Coordinates of C-alpha atoms in Angstrom, one line a residue:
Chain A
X1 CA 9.7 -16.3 19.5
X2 CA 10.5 -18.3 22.3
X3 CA 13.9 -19.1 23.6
X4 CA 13.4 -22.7 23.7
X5 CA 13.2 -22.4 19.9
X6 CA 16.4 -19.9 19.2
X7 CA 19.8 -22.0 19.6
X8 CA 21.5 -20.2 22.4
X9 CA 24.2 -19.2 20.0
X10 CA 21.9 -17.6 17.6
X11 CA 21.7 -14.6 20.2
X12 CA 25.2 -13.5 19.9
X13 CA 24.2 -13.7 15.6
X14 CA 25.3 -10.4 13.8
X15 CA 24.5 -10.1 10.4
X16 CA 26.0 -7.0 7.6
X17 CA 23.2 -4.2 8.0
X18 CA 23.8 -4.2 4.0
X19 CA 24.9 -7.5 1.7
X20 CA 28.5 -7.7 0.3
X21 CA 28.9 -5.2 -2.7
X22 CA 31.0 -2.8 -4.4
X23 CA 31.7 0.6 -2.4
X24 CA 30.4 2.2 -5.5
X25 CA 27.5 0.1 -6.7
X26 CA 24.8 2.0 -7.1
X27 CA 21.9 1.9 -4.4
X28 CA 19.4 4.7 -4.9
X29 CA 18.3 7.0 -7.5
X30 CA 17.1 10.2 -6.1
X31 CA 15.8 13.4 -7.6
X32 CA 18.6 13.9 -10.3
X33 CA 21.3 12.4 -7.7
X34 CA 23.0 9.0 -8.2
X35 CA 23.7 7.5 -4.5
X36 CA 26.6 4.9 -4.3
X37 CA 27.0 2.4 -1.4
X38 CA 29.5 4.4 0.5
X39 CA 27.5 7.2 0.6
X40 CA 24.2 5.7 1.7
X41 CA 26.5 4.5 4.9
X42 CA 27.6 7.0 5.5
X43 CA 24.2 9.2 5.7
X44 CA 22.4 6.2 7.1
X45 CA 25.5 5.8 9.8
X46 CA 25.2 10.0 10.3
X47 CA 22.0 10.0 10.7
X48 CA 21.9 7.0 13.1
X49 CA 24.0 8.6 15.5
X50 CA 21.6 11.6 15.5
X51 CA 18.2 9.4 16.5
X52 CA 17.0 9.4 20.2
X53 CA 18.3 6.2 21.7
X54 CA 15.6 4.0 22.7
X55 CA 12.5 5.7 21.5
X56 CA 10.4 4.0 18.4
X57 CA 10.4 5.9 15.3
X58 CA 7.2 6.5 13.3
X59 CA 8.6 7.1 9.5
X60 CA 6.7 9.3 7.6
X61 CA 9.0 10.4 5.3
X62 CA 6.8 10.6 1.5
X63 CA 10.0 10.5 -0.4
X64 CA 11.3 6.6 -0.7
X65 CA 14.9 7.4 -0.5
X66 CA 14.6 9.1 2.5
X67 CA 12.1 6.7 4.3
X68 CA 14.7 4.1 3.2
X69 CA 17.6 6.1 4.9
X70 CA 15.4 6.6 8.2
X71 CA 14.5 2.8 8.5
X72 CA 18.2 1.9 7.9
X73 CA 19.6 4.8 9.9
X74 CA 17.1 3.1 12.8
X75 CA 18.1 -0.4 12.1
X76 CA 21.8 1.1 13.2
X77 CA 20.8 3.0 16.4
X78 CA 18.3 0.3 17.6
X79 CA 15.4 2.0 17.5
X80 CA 12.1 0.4 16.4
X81 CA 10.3 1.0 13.4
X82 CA 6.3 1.6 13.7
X83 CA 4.7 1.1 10.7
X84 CA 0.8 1.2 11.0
X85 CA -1.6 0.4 9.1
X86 CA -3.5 4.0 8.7
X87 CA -1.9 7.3 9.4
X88 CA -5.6 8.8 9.9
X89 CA -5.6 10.9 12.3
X90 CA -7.2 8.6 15.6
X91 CA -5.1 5.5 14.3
X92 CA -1.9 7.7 14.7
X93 CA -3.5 9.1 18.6
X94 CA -4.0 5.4 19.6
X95 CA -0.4 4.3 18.0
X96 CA 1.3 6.9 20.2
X97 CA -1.0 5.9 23.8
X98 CA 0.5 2.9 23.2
X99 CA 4.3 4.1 21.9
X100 CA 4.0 7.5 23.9
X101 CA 8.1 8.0 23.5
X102 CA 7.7 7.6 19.7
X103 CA 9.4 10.1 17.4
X104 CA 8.0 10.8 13.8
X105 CA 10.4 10.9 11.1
X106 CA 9.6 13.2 8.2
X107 CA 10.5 15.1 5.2
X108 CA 7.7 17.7 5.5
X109 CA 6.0 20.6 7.7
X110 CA 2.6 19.1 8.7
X111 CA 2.7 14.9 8.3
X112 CA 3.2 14.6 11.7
X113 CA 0.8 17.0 13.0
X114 CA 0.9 17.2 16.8
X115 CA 3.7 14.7 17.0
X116 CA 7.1 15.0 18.0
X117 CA 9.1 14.7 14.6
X118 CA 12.5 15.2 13.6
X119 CA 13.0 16.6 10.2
X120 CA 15.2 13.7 8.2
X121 CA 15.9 16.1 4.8
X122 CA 17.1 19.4 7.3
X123 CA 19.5 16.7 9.3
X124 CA 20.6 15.1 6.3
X125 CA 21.0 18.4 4.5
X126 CA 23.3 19.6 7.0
X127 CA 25.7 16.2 6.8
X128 CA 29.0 17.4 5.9
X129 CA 29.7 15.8 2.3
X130 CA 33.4 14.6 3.0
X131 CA 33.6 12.8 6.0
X132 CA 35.1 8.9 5.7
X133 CA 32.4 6.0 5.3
X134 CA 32.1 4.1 8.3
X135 CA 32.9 0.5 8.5
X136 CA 29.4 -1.3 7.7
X137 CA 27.6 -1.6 10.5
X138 CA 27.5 -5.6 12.5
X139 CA 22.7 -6.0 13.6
X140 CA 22.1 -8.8 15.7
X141 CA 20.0 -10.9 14.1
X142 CA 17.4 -11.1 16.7
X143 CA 17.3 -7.3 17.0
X144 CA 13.5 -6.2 16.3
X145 CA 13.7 -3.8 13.8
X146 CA 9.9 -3.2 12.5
X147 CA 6.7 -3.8 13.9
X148 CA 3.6 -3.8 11.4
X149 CA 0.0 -3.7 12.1
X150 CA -2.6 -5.5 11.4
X151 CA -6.2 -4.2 11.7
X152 CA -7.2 -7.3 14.0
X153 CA -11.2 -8.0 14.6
X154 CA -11.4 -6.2 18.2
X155 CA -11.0 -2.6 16.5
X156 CA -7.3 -2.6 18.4
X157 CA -4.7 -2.7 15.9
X158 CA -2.1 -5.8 16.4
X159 CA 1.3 -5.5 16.8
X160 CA 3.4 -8.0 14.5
X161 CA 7.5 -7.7 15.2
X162 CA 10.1 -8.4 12.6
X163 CA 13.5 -9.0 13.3
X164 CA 16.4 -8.3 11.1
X165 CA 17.5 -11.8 10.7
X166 CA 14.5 -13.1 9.5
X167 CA 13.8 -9.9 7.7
X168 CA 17.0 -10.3 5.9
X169 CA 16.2 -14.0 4.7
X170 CA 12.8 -12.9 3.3
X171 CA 14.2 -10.5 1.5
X172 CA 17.0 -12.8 0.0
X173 CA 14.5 -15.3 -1.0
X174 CA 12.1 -12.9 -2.5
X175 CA 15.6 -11.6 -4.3
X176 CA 16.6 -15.0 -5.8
X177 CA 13.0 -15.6 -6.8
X178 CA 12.7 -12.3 -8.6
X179 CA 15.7 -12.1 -10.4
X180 CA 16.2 -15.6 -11.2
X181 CA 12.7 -14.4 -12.8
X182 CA 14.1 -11.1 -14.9
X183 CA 17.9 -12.3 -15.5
X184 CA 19.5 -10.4 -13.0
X185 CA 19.1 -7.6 -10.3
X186 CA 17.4 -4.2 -11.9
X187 CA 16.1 -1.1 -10.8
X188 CA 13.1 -0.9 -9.1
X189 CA 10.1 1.5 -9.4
X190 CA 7.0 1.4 -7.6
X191 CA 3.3 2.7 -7.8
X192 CA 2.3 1.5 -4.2
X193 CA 3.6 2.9 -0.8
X194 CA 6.2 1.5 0.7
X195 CA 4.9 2.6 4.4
X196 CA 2.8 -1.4 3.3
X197 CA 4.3 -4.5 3.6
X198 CA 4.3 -5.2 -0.2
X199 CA 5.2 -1.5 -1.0
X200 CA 8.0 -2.1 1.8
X201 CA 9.7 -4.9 1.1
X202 CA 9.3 -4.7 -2.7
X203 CA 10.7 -1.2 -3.6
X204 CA 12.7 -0.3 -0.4
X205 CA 14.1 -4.2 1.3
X206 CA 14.4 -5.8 -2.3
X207 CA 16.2 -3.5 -3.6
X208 CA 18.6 -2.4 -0.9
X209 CA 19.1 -5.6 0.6
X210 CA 18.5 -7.5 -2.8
X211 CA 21.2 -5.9 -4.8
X212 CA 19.1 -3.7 -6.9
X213 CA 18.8 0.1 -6.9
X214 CA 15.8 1.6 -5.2
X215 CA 14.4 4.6 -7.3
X216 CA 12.8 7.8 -5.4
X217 CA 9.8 8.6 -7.3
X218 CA 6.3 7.8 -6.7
X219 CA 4.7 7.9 -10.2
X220 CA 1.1 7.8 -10.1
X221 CA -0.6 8.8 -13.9
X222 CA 0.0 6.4 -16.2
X223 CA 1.8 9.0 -17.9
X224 CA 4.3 9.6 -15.0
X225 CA 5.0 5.9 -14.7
X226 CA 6.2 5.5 -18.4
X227 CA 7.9 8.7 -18.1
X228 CA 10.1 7.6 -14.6
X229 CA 10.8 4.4 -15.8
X230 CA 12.1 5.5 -19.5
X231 CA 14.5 7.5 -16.7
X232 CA 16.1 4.3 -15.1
X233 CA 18.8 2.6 -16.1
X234 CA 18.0 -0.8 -17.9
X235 CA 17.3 -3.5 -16.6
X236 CA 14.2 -2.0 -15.2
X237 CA 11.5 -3.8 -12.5
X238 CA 8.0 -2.5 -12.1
X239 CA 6.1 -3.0 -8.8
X240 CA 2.3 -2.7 -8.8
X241 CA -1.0 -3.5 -8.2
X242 CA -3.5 -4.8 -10.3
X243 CA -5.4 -1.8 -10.2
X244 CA -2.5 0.2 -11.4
X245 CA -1.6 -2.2 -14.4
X246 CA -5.0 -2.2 -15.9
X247 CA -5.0 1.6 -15.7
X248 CA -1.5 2.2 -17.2
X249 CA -2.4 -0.7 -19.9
X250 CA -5.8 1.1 -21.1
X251 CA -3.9 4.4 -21.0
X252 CA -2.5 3.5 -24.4
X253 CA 0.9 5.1 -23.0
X254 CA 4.1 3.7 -24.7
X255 CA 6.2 2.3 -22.1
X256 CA 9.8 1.6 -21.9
X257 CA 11.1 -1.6 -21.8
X258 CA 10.7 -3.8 -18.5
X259 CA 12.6 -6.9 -17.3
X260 CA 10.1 -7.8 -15.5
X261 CA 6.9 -6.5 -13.2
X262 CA 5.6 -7.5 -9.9
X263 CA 2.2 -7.3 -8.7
X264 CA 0.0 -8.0 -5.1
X265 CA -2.5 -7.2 -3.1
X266 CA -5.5 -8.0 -5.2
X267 CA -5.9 -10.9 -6.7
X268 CA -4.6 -10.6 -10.7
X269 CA -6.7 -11.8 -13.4
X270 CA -4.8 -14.6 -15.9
X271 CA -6.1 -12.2 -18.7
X272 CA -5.0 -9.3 -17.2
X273 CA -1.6 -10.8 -16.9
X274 CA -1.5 -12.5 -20.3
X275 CA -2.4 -9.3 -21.7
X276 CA 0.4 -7.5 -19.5
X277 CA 3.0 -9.7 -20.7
X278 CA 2.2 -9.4 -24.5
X279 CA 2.2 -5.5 -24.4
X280 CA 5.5 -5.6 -22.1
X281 CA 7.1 -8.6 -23.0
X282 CA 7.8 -9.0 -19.7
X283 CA 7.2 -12.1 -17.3
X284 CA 5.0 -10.6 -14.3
X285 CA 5.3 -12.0 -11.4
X286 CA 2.6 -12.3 -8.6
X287 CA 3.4 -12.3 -4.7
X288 CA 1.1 -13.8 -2.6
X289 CA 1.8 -13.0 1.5
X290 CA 0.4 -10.7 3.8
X291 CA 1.5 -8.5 6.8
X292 CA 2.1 -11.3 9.1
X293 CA 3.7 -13.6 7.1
X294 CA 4.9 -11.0 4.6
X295 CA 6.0 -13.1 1.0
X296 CA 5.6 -16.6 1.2
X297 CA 5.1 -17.5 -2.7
X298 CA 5.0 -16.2 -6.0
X299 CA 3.3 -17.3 -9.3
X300 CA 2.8 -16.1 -12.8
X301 CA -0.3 -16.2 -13.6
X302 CA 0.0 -15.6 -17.2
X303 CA 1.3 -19.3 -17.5
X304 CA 0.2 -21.1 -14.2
X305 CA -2.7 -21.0 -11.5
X306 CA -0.3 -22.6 -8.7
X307 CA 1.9 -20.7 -6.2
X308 CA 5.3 -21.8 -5.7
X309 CA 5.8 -21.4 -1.7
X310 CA 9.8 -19.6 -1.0
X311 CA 12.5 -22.0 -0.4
X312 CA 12.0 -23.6 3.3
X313 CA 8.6 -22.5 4.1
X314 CA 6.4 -25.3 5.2
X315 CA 2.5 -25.0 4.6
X316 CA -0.2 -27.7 6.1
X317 CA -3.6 -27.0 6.7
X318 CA -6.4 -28.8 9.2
X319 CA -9.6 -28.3 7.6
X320 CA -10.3 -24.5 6.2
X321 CA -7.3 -23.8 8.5
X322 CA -3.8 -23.5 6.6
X323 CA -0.7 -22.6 8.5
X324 CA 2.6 -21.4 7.6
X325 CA 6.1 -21.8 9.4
X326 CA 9.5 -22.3 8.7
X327 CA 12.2 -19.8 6.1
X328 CA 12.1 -16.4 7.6
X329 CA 8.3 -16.8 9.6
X330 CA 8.5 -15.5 13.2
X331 CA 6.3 -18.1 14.1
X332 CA 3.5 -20.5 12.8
X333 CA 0.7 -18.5 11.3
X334 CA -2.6 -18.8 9.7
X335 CA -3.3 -17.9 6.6
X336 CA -6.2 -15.7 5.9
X337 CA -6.9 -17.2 2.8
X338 CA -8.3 -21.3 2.4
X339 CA -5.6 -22.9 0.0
X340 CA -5.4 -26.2 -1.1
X341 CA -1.4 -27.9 -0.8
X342 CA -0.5 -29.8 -4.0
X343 CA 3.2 -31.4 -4.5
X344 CA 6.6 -29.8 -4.4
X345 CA 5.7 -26.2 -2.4
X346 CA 3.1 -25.7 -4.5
X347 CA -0.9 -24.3 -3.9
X348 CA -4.2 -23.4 -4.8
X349 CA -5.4 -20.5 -3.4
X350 CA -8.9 -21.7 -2.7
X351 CA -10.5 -18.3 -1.5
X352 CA -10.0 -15.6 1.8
X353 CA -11.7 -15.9 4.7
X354 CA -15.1 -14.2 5.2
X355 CA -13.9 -11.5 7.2
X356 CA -10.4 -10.4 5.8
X357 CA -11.1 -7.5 2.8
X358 CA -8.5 -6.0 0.7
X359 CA -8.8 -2.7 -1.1
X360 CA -6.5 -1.2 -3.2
X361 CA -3.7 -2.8 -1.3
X362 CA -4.9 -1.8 2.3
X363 CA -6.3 -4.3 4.4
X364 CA -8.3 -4.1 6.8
X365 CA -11.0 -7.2 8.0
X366 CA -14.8 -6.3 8.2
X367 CA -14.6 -6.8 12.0
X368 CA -12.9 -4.0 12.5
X369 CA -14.7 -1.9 10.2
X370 CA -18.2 -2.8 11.9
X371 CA -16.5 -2.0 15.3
X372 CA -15.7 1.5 14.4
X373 CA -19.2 1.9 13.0
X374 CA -20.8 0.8 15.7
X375 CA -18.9 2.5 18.3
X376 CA -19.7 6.0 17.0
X377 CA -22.5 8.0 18.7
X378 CA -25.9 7.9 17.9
X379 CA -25.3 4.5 15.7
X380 CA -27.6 1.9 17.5
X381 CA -26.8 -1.1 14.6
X382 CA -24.7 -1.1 11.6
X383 CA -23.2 -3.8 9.1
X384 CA -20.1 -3.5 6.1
X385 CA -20.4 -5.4 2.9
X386 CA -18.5 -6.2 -0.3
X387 CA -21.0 -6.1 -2.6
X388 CA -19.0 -7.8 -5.3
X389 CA -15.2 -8.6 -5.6
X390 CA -12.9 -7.7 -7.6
X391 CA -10.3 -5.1 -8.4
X392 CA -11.7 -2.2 -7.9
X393 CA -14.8 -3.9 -5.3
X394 CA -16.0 -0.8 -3.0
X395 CA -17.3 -1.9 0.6
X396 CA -21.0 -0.7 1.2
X397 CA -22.7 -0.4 4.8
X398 CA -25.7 -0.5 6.3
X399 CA -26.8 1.7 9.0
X400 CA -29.4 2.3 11.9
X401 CA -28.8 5.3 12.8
X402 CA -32.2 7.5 13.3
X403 CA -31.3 11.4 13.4
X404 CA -27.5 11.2 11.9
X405 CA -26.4 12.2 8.4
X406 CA -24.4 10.0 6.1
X407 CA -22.1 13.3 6.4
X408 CA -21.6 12.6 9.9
X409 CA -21.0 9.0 10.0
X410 CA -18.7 9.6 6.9
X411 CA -16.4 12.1 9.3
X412 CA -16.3 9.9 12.3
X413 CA -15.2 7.0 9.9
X414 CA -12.1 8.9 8.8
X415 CA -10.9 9.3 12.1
X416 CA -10.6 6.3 12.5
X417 CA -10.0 4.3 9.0
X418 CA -8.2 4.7 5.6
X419 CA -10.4 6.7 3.3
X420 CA -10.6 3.5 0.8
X421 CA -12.3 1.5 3.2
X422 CA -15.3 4.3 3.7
X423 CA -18.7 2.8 2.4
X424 CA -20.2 3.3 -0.9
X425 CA -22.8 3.6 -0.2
X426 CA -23.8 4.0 3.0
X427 CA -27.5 3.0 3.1
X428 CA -29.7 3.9 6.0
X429 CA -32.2 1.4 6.8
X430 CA -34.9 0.8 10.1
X431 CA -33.2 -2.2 11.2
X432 CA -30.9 -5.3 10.2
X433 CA -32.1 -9.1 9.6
X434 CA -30.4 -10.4 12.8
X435 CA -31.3 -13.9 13.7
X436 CA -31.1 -15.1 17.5
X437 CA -27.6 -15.4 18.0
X438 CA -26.9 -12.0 17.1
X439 CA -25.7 -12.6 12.9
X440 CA -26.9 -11.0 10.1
X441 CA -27.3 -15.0 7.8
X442 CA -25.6 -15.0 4.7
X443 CA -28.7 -14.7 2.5
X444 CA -30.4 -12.1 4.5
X445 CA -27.5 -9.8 3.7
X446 CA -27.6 -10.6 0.0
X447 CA -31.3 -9.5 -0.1
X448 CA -30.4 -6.4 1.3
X449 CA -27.6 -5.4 -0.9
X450 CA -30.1 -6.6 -3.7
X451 CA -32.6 -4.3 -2.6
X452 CA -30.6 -1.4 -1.7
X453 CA -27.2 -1.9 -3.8
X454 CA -27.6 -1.0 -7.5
X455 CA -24.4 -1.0 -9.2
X456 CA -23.5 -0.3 -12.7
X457 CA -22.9 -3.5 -14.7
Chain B
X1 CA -14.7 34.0 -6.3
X2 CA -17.8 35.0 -8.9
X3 CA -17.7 33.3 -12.4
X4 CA -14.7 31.7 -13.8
X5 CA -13.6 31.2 -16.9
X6 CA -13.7 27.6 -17.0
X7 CA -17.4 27.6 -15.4
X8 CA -19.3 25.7 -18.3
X9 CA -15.9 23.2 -18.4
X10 CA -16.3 22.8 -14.2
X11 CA -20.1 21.6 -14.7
X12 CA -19.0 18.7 -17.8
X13 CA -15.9 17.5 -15.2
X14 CA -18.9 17.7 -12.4
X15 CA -21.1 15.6 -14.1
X16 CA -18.4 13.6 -15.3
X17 CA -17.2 12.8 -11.8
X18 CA -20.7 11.4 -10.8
X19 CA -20.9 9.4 -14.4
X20 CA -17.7 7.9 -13.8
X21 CA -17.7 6.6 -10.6
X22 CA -21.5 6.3 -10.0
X23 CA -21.9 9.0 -7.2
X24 CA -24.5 9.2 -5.3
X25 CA -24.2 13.2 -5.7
X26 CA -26.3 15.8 -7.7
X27 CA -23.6 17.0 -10.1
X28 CA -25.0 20.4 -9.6
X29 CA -24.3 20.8 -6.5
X30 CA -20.7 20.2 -6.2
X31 CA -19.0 23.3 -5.6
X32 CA -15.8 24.6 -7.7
X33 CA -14.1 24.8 -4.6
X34 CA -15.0 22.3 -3.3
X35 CA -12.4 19.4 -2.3
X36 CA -12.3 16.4 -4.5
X37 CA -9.9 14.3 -3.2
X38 CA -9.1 13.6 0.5
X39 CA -11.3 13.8 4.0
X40 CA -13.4 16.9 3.0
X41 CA -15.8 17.6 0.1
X42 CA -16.6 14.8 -2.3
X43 CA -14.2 12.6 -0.3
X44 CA -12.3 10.8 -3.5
X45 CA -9.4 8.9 -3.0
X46 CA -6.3 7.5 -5.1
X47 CA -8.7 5.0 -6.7
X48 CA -11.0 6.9 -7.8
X49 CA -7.9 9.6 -9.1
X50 CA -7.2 6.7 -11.5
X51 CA -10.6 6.2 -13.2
X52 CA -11.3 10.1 -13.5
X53 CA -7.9 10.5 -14.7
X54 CA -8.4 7.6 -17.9
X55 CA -11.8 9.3 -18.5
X56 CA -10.1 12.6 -18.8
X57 CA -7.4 11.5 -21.3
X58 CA -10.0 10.4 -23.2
X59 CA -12.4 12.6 -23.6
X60 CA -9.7 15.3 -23.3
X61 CA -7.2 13.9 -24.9
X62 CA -4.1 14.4 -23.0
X63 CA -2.2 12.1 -20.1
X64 CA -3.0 13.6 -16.6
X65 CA 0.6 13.9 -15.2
X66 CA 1.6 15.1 -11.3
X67 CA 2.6 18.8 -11.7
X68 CA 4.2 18.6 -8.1
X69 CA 5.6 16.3 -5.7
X70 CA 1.9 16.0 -4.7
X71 CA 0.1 13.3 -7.1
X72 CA -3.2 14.7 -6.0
X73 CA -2.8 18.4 -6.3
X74 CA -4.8 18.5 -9.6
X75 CA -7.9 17.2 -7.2
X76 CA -7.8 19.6 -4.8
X77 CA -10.4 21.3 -6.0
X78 CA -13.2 21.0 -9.3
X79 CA -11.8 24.0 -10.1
X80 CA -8.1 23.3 -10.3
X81 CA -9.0 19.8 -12.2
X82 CA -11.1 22.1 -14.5
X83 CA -7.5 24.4 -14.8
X84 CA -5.5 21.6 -15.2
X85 CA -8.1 20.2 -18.1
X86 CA -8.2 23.5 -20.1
X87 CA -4.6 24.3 -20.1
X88 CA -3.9 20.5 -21.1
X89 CA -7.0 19.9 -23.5
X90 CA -6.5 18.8 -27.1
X91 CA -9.8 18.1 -27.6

């Protein structure tokens, strides 16, 4: 942000690291543990005081409560949050050439691997349990408190700073929307990670600075979903995926009654959803945003095809072009989606742009991918795909790669990219239908997956 | 390791695998110790988890649930999936 656009006063802006409550409203549920407000402060504030000033924190803490407590705990000492986009192993070497004073966070022996990492469960273990809350710590508002990534076309991740005042008024109006949508705040569970944008600010931000209760677990079987949420206290708010909910619905499991249930990163069918909502009898609610932007609308689709932008956010597009500004955005941005504005905040998401792909909640843009192909030895042309779309899509590439193994190409790939994003298949062919300038045309590639590509029905 | 118990069981999950996710693998040649799930082996990741794990319950007839902190520990290997199944089976 420039300065031109901040009033001068809005510097000197301090906002409540948490929102107004009661000392002992509940925050967190963890393992068989209860955590009140006072005590998250005062573990947060401990913790805090024990992070190396200056240096940017890379959390990898696999346990949400304690993820939660690091980002907070680093909100407090100033430190920067990294959050990437992969942990694979060369994403994580090329996050710390450019962060080379980061510090890992974690709550096990070997996430970190070579890095420096601080263990957050041995310090927090060895808080003493009576010491007095502190008062509740005063962030600027302009203080950058998270960076994301985003995959970028160049095969260099790009870095993408939040601040806690406009984190803060995301959150609120993702809050309002969701729990004018279930009847009140409840506690949230969720299938996705939370080291994501969605996974982040939808079952670690919304419920900590939304006034619900952030639970610990990270249920995955269908059977381990119904069984965690049965555990929470009603009302109870399910974050997933499309992917997830069509597994847990054909599961057959019973499942405990839900106030509500959130899903992104995939597009959700309307039949899906309607079919969701019958079993639950539960509004679902869909959250449309990405890394950049994070949320900037919601929907239910069960009832209604149009997204319903947050309060103050401002949308216009030129062309295919659509830009977003305005509510919590750092900046104008484009969408990587083509919508169509109707009346009153409302759009039609039209369809994404060519290169941007979305698997299982990870995204990553087809750029990138054909970058990392390309740049591994003894690959002389190479080409993704996404054969067909859809929820559980897989990409495919093509290879000219005389003299390597798919073995091989597979194990430089994972280096460098989240194993969802790996092709399947990987077909090896003599050479690709490149035209003059270089491209592969539309239809060329659509023969070749025709030829090549056989998929079930 | 020479034979195990649940050899005959490892070759139906084996072939089950490939069925279900439309491999591009021999079933036979999938290893019982090999890894399923992560960067070595048969590579499978949380998706895939997902779809195995509703073909198991049912043709198995029980809910695959986490046994650790780890969601994926059943997939470490043909062999522990083909543990987990016989000790779960009620089918």
């Amino acid at each position: 942000m420039s300065i031109r656009n901040a009033a001068p006063e809005l510097a000197a802006v301090t906002l409540p690291l948490l929102p107004e409550a009661a000392p002992d409203a509940i925050v967190a549920l963890h393992g068989h543990e209860t955590i009140r407000r006072d005590r998250f402060v005062r573990e947060l504030c401990a913790l805090a005081a024990r992070l190396p000033a200056g240096r940017p924190l890379l959390n990898l803490c696999g346990d949400r409560y304690h993820f939660a407590l690091g980002l907070f705990a680093g909100i407090v000492q100033g430190n920067l949050s990294l959050l990437p986009n992969s942990t694979a192993e060369g994403n994580l070497a090329a996050l710390q050439a450019d962060y080379p004073d980061l510090v890992c966070l974690t709550d096990d022996a070997h996430s970190a691997g070579a890095l420096p990492a601080l263990r957050l469960d041995t310090l927090l273990a060895a808080l003493p349990a009576d010491a007095a809350t502190p008062a509740m710590p005063q962030i600027p508002a302009q203080q950058r408190v998270a960076c994301v990534f985003t995959s970028g076309s160049t095969g260099r991740p790009q870095p993408h700073f939040k601040t806690f005042g406009k984190l803060v008024r995301n959150v609120r109006a993702q809050a309002r929307r969701t729990w004018s949508t279930t009847g009140g705040p409840c506690a949230v569970l969720g299938t996705v990670p939370f080291q994501h944008m969605y996974g982040l600010e939808s079952t670690v931000l919304l419920p900590v600075l939304g006034g619900g209760i952030l639970c610990a677990p990270r249920p995955y079987y269908p059977a381990d979903v119904a069984e965690q949420l049965a555990r929470l206290p009603e009302p109870r708010f399910l974050v997933t995926t499309p992917y997830h909910l069509r597994n847990l619905l054909a599961s057959g499991i019973a499942i405990a009654p839900v106030a509500g249930l959130l899903s992104a990163t995939a597009p959700l069918a309307n039949e899906l959803a309607r079919h969701a909502e019958a079993r639950l009898q539960a509004p679902l609610l869909e959250i449309y945003g990405s890394t950049e932007t994070g949320q900037i609308a919601t929907r239910r689709p069960a009832l209604e095809d149009l997204w319903l932008l947050h309060d103050d956010i401002r949308l216009a597009c030129e062309g295919d072009d659509c830009f977003v500004d305005g509510g919590h955005l750092e900046a104008r941005l484009r969408l990587g989606d083509v919508v169509e504005p109707v009346a009153d905040g409302r759009f039609r998401l039209l369809g994404r742009h060519a290169d941007l792909i979305n698997v299982a909640g990870k995204r990553s843009s087809l750029g990138f991918l054909n970058h990392m192909l390309l740049r591994l030895p003894g690959v002389r042309d190479a080409c993704f795909c996404l054969p067909r779309e859809g929820e559980t899509a897989r990409l495919a590439a093509f290879v000219v790669a005389p003299g390597l193994s798919a073995a091989t190409i597979l194990a430089g790939l994972r280096q460098q990219v989240d194993a969802v994003f790996l092709p399947r298949p990987l077909v090896f062919v003599d050479q690709l239908p490149r035209n003059a300038t270089g491209k592969i045309p539309a239809a060329e590639l659509e023969a070749l997956i025709a030829r090549h590509i056989t998929r079930k029905p | 390791m020479n034979a195990t118990p649940n050899e005959a069981l490892e070759r139906e999950v084996a072939a089950m695998i490939v069925e279900a996710l439309n491999l591009e693998v021999e079933a036979a040649s999938i290893q019982p110790d090999d890894a399923l799930f992560g960067d070595d082996g048969l590579g499978l990741d949380s998706i895939d988890i997902l779809e195995v794990a509703l073909v198991v319950s049912k043709r198995y007839g029980f809910q695959l649930k986490a046994d650790s902190e780890d969601n994926f520990a059943i997939f470490a290997s043909l062999r522990s999936l083909a543990t987990h199944i016989a000790a779960h089976r009620t089918t």
